[in-house]
PDB file of C-alpha atoms in Angstrom:
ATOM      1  CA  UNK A 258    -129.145  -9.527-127.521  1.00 43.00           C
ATOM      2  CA  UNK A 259    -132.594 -10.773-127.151  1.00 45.00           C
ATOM      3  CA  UNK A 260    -133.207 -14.386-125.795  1.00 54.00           C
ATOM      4  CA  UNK A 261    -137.109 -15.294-125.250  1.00 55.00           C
ATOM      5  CA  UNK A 262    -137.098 -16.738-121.674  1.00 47.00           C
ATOM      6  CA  UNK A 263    -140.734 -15.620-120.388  1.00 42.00           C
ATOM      7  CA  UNK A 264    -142.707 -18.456-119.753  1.00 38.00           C
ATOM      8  CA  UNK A 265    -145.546 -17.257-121.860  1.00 39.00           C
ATOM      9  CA  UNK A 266    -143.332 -17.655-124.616  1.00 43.00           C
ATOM     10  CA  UNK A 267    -142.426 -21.351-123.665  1.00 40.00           C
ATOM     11  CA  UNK A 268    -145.646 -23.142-123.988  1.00 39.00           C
ATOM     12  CA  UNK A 269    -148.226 -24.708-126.113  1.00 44.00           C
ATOM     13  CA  UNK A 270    -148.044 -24.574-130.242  1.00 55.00           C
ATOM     14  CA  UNK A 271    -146.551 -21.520-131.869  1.00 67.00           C
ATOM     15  CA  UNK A 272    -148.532 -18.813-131.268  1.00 84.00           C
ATOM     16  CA  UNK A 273    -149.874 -16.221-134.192  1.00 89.00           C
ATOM     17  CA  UNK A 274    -147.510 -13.585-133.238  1.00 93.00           C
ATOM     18  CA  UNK A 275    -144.483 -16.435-132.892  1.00 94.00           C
ATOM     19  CA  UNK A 276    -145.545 -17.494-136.377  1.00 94.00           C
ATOM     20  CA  UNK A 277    -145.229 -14.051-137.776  1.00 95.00           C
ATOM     21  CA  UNK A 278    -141.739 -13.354-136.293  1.00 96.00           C
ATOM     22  CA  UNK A 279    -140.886 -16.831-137.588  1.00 97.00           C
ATOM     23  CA  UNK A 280    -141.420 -15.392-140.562  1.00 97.00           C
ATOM     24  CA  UNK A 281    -139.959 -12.296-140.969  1.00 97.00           C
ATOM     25  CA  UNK A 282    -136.354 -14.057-139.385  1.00 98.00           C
ATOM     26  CA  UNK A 283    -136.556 -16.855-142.474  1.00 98.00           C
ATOM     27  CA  UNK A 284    -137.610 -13.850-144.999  1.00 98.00           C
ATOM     28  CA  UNK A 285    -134.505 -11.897-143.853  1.00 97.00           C
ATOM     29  CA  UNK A 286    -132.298 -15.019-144.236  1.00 97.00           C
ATOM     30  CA  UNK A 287    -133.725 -14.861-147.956  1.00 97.00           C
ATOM     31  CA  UNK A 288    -136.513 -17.754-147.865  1.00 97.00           C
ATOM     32  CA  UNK A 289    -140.176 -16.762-148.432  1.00 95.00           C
ATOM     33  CA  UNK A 290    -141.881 -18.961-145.860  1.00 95.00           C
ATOM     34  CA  UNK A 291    -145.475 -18.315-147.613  1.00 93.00           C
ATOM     35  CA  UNK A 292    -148.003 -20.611-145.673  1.00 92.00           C
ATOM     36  CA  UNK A 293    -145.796 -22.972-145.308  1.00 94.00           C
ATOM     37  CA  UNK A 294    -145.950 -25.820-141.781  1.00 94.00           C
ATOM     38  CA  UNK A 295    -143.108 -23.793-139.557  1.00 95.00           C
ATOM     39  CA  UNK A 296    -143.530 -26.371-136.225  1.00 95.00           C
ATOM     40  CA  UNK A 297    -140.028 -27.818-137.346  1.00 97.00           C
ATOM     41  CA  UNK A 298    -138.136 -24.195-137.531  1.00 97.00           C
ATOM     42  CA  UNK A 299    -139.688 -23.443-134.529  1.00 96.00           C
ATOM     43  CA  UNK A 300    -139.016 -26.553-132.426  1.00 97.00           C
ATOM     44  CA  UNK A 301    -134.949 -25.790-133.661  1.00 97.00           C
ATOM     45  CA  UNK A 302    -135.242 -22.404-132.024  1.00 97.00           C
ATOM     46  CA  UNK A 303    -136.258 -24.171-128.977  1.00 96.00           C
ATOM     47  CA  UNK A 304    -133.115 -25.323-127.033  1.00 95.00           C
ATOM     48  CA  UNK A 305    -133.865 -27.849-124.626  1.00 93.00           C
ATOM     49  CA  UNK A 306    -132.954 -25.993-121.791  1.00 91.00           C
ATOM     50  CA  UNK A 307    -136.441 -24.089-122.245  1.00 91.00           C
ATOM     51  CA  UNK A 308    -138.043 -27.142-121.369  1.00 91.00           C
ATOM     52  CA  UNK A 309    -140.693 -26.997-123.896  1.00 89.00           C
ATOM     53  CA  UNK A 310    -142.491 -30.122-125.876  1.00 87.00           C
ATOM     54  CA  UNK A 311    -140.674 -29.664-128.680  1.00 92.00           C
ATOM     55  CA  UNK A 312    -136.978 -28.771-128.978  1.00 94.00           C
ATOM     56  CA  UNK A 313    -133.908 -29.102-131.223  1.00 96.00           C
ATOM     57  CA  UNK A 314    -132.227 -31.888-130.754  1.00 95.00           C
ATOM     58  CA  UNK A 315    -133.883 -33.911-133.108  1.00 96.00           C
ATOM     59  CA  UNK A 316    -133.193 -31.306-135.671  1.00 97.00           C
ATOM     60  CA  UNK A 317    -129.850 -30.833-135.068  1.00 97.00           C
ATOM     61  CA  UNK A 318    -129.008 -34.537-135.833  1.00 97.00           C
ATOM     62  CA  UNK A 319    -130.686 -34.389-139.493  1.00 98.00           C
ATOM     63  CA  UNK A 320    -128.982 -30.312-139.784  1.00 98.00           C
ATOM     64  CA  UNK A 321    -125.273 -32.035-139.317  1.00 96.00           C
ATOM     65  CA  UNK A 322    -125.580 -34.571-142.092  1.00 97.00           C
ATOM     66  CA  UNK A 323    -127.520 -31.783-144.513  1.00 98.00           C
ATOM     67  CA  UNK A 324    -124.915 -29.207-143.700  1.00 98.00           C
ATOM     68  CA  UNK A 325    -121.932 -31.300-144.741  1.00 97.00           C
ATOM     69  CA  UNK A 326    -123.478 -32.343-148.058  1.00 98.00           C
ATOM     70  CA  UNK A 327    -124.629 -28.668-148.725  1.00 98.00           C
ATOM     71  CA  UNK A 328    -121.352 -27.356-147.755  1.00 98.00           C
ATOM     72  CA  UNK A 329    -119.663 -30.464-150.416  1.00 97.00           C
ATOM     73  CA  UNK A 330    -121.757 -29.202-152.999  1.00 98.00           C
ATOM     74  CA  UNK A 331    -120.644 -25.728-152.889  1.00 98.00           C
ATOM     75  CA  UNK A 332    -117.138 -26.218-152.513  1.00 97.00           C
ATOM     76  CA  UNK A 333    -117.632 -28.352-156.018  1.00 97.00           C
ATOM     77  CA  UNK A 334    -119.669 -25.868-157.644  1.00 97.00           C
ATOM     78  CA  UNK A 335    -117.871 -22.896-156.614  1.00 96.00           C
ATOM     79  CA  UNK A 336    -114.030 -24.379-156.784  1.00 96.00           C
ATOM     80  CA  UNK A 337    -114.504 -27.507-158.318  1.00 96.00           C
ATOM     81  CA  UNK A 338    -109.934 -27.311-159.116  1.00 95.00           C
ATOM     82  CA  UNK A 339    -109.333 -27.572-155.477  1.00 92.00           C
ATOM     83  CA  UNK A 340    -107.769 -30.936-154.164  1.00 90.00           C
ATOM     84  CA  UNK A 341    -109.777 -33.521-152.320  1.00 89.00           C
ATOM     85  CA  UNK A 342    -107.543 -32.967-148.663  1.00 81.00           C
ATOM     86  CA  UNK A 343    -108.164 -28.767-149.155  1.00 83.00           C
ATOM     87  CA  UNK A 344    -111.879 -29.262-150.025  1.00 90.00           C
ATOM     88  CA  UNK A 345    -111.968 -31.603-147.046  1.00 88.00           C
ATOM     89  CA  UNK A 346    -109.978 -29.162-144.725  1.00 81.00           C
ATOM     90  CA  UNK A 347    -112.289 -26.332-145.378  1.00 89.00           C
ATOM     91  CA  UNK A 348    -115.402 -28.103-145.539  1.00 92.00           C
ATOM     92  CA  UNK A 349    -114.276 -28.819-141.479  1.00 87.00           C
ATOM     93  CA  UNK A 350    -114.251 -24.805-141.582  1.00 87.00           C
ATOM     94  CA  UNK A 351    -117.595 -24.536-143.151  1.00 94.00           C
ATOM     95  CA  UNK A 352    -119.920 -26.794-140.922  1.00 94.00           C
ATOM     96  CA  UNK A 353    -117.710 -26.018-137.504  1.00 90.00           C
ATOM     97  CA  UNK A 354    -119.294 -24.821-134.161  1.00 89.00           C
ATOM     98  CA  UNK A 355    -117.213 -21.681-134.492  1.00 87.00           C
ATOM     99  CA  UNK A 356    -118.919 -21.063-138.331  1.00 94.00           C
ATOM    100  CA  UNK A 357    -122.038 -21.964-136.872  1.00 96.00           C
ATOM    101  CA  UNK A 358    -122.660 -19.402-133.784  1.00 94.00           C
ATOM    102  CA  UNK A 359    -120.941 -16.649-136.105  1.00 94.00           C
ATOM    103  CA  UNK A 360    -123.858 -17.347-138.608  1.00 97.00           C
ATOM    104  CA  UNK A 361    -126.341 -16.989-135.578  1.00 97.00           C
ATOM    105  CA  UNK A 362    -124.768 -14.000-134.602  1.00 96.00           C
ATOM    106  CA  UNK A 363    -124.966 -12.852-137.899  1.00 97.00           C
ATOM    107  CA  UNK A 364    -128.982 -13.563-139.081  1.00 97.00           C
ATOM    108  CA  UNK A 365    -129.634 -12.254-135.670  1.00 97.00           C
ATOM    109  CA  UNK A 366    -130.759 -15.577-134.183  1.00 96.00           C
ATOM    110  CA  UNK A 367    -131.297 -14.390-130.737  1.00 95.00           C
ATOM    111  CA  UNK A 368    -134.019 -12.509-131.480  1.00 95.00           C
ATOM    112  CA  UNK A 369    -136.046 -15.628-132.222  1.00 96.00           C
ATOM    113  CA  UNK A 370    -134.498 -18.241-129.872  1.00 95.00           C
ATOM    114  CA  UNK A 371    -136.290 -19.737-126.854  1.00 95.00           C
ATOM    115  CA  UNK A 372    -133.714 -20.635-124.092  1.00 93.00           C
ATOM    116  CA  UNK A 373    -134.288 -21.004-120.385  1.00 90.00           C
ATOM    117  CA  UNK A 374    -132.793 -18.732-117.671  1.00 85.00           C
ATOM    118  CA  UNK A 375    -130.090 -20.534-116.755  1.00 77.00           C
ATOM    119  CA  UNK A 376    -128.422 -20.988-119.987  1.00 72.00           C
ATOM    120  CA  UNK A 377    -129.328 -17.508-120.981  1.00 74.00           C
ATOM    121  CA  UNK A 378    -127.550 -16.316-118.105  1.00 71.00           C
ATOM    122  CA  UNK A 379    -124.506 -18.339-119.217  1.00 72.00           C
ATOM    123  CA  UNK A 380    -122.428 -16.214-120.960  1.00 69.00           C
ATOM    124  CA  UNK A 381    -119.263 -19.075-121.838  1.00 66.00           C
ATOM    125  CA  UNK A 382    -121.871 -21.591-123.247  1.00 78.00           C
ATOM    126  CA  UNK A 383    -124.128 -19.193-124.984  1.00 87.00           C
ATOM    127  CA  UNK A 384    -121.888 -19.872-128.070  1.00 86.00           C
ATOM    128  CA  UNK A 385    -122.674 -23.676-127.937  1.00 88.00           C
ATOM    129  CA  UNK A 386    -126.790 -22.764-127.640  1.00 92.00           C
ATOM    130  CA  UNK A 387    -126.425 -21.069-130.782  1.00 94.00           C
ATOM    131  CA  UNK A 388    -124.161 -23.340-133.030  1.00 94.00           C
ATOM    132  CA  UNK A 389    -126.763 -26.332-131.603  1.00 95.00           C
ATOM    133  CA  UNK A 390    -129.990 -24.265-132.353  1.00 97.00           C
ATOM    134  CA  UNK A 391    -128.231 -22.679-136.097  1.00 98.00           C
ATOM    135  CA  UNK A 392    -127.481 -26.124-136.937  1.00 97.00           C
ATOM    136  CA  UNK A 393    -130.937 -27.614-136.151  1.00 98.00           C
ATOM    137  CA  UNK A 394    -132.309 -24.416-138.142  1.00 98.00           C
ATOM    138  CA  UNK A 395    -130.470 -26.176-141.370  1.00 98.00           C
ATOM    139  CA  UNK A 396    -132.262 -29.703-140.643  1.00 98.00           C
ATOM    140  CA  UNK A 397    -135.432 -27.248-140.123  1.00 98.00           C
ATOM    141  CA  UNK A 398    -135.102 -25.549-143.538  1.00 98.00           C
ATOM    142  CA  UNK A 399    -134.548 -28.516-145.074  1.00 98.00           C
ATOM    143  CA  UNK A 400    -137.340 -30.259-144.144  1.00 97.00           C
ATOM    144  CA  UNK A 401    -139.941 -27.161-144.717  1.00 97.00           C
ATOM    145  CA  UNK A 402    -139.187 -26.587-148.247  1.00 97.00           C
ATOM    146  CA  UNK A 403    -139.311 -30.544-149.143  1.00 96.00           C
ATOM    147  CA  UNK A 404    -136.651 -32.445-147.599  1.00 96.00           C
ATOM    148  CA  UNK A 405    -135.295 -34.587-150.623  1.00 95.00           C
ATOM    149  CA  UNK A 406    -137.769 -32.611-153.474  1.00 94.00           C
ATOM    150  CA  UNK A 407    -135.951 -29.003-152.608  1.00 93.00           C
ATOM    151  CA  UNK A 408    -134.946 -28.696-149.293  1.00 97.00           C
ATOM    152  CA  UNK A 409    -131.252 -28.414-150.248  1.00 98.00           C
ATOM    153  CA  UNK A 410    -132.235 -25.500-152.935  1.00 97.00           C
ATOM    154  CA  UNK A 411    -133.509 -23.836-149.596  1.00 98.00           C
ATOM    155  CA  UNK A 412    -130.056 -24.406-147.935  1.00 98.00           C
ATOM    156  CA  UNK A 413    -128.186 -23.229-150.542  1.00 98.00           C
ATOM    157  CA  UNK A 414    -130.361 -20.176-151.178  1.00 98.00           C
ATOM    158  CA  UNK A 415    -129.479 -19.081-147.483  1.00 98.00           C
ATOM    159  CA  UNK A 416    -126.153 -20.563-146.700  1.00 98.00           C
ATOM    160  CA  UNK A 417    -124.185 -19.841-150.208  1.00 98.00           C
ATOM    161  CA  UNK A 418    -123.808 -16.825-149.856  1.00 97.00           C
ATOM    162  CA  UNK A 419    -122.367 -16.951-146.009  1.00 97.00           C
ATOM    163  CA  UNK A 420    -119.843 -19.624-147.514  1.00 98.00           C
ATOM    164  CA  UNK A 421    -118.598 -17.623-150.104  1.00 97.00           C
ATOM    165  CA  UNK A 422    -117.337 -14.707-147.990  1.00 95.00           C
ATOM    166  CA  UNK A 423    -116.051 -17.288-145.504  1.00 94.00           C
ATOM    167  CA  UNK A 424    -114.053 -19.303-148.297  1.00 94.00           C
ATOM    168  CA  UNK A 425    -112.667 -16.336-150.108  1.00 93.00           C
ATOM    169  CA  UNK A 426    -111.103 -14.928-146.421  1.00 90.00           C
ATOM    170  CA  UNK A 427    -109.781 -18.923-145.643  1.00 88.00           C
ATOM    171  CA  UNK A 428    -108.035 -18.997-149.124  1.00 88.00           C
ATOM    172  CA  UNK A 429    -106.617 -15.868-148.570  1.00 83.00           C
ATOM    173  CA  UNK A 430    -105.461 -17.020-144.911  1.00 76.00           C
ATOM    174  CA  UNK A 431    -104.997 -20.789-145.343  1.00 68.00           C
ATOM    175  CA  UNK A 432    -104.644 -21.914-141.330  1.00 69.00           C
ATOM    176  CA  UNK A 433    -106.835 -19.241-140.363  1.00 72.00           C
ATOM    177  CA  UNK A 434    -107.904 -20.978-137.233  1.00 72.00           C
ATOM    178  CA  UNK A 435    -105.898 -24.005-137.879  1.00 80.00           C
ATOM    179  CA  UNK A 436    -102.918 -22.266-135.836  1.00 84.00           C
ATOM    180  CA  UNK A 437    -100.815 -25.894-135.247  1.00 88.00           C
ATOM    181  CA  UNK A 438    -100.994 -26.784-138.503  1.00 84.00           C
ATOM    182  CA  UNK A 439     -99.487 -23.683-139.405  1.00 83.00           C
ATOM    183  CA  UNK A 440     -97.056 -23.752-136.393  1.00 88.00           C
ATOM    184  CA  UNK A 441     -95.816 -27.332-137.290  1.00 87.00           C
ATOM    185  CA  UNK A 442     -95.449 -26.184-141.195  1.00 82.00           C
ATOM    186  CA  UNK A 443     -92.973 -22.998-140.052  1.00 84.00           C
ATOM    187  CA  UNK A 444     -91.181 -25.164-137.295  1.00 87.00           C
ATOM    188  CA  UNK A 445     -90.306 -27.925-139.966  1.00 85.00           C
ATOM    189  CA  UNK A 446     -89.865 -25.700-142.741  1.00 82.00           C
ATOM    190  CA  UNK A 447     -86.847 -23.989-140.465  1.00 84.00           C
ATOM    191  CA  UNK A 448     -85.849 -27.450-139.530  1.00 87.00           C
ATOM    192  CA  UNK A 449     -86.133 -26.761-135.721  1.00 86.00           C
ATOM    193  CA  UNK A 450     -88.535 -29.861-135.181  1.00 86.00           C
ATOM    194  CA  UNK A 451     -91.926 -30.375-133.811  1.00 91.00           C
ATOM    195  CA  UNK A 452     -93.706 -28.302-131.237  1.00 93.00           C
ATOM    196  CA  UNK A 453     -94.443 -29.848-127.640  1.00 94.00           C
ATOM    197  CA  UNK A 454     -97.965 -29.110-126.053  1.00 96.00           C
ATOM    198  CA  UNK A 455     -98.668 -29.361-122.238  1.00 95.00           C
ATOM    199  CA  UNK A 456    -101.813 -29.283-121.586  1.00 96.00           C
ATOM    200  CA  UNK A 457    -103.811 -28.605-117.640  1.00 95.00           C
ATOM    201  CA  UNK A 458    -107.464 -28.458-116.870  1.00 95.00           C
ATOM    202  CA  UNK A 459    -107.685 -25.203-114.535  1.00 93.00           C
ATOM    203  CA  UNK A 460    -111.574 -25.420-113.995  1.00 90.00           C
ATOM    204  CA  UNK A 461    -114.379 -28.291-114.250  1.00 87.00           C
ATOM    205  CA  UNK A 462    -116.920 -25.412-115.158  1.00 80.00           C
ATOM    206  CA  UNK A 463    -118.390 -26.961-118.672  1.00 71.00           C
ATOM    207  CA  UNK A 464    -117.958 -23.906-121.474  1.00 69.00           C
ATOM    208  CA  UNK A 465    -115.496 -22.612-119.197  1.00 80.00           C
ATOM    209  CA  UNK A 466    -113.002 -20.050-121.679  1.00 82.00           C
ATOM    210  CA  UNK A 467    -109.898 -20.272-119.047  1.00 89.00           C
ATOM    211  CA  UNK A 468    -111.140 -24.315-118.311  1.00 91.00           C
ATOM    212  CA  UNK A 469    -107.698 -25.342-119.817  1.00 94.00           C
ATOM    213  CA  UNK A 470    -104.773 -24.276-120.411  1.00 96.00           C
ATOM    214  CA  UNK A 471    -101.510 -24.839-123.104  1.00 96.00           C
ATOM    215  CA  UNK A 472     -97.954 -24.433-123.190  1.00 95.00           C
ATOM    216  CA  UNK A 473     -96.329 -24.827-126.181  1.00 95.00           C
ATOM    217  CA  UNK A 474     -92.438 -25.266-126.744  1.00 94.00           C
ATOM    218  CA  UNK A 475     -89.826 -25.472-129.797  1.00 91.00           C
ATOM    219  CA  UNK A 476     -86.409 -26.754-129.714  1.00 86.00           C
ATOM    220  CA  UNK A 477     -87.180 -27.021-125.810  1.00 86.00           C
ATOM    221  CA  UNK A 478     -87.883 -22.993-125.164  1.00 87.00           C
ATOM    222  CA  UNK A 479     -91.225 -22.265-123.991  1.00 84.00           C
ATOM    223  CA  UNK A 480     -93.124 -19.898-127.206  1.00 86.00           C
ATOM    224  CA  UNK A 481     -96.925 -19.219-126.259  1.00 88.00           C
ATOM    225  CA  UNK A 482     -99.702 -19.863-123.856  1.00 93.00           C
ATOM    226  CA  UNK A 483    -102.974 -20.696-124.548  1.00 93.00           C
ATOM    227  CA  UNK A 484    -106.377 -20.926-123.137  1.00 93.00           C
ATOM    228  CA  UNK A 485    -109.352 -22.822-124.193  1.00 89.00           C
ATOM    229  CA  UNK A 486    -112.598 -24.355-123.435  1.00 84.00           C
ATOM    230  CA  UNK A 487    -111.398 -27.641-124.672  1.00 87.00           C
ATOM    231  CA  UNK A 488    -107.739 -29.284-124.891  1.00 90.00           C
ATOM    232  CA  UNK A 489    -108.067 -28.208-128.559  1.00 87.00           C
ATOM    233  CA  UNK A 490    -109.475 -24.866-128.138  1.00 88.00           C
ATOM    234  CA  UNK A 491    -106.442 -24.039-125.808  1.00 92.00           C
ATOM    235  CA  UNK A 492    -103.569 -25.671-128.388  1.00 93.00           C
ATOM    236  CA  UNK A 493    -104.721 -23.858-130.827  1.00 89.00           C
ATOM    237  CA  UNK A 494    -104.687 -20.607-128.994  1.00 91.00           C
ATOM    238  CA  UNK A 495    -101.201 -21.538-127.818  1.00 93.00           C
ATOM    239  CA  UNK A 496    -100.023 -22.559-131.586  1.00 92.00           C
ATOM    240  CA  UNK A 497    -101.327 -18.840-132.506  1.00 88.00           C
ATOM    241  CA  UNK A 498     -99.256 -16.958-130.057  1.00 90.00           C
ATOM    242  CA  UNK A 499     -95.980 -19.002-130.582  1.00 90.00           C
ATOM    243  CA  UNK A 500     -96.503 -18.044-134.299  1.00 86.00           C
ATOM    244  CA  UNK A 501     -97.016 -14.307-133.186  1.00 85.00           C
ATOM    245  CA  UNK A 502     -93.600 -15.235-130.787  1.00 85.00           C
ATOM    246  CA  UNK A 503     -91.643 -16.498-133.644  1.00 82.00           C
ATOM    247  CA  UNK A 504     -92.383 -13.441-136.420  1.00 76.00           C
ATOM    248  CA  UNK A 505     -90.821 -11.674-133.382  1.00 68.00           C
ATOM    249  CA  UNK A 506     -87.914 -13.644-132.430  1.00 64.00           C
ATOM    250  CA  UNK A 507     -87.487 -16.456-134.685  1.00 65.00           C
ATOM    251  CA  UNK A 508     -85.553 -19.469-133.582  1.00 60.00           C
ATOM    252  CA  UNK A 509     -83.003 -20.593-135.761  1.00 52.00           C
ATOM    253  CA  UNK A 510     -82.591 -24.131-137.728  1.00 47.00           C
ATOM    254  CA  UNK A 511     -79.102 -26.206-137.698  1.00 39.00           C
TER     255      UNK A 511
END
């Protein structure tokens, strides 16, 4: 992993050499930057915690709204038969944190990213940094090649084909990370009622993975633990391994 935190690196416009290895990250995502304004795609690869005089936030906020209506119109190009709740449901999938640093991860993000020290040297919210900084790359792209004249053509050129693989594996696996949905479906299903979270915060450390934790129980008997950085994070986790609990040792209805 690669994070730019030098201080030469932090200051003043984009420099010739930050230019050209702005443009060979956007020409590997499949874009063709040409000569083309990049101060917006850089300013989203600036997280704030760099300190800089332009950053991502701003970005971020326009990337959110063109993800979801990017991410609508592929789901009704590419499986326009799917109900309105499913496209819905997996539309959450498409635009979530978790999709988000995955894609950084993916298209190699780090290598172009300017954090400071501190967050760089947080290994728990380094996940956040990139979701933030991927999604303000969208609002970025966007904006480059022409905002309302094209800048969703751009979007789709590099995003499409990230969906598709993602879609195919989430139809295949409907409550792939949606592990309480599926828990509640089985536990109703068998007609042994609703599961019971109990959730504790263990830590106030923000981005903490063990900040909270879950205990989840059917038919009063205690099926899976979970830990999380949020409530939801932890349920979840929790929800998986009573599922994993119950393909074991399955708990019978009345």
């Amino acid at each position: 992993m690669t994070l730019m935190t030098d201080p030469s690196e932090r200051s003043g416009p984009a420099s010739d050499q930050r230019r050209a290895s702005l443009q060979r990250f956007l020409e590997s995502l499949g874009l063709e930057p040409g000569e083309r304004e990049l101060g917006p795609v850089d300013a989203a690869l600036s997280h704030t915690s760099a300190r800089l005089g332009c950053n991502h936030e701003q970005l971020e906020f326009l990337g959110d709204a063109v993800l979801r209506l990017a991410a609508a119109e592929f789901l009704e190009q590419e499986h326009p038969s799917l109900r309105v709740g499913r496209a819905s449901a997996l539309r959450a999938q498409l635009v979530s944190d978790r999709w988000l640093s995955e894609l950084a991860v993916h298209c190699g993000l780090d290598a172009v990213l300017r954090i400071g020290p501190m967050a760089a040297g947080d290994r728990a919210g380094l996940s956040t940094v990139r979701a933030e900084c991927c999604e303000a790359l969208v609002g970025a792209v966007y904006r480059c090649w022409g905002g309302a004249r094209g800048g969703l053509i751009a979007v789709h050129t590099w995003l499409d084909q990230h969906w598709r693989r993602e879609v195919d594996t989430l139809l295949r696996d409907p409550h792939r990370h949606n592990w309480k949905s599926a828990l509640q479906e089985l536990t109703q299903g068998r007609g042994i009622g609703l599961p019971h979270y109990l959730c504790e915060q263990k830590s106030t450390a923000h981005a903490d993975p063990r900040r909270f934790c879950c205990r989840v129980s059917i038919a009063g008997i205690q099926r899976g633990d979970g830990w999380g950085r949020s409530r939801r994070e932890a349920e979840q986790s929790a929800a998986r391994e009573a599922l994993a609990a119950l393909a074991i040792n399955p708990l019978s209805g009345s």
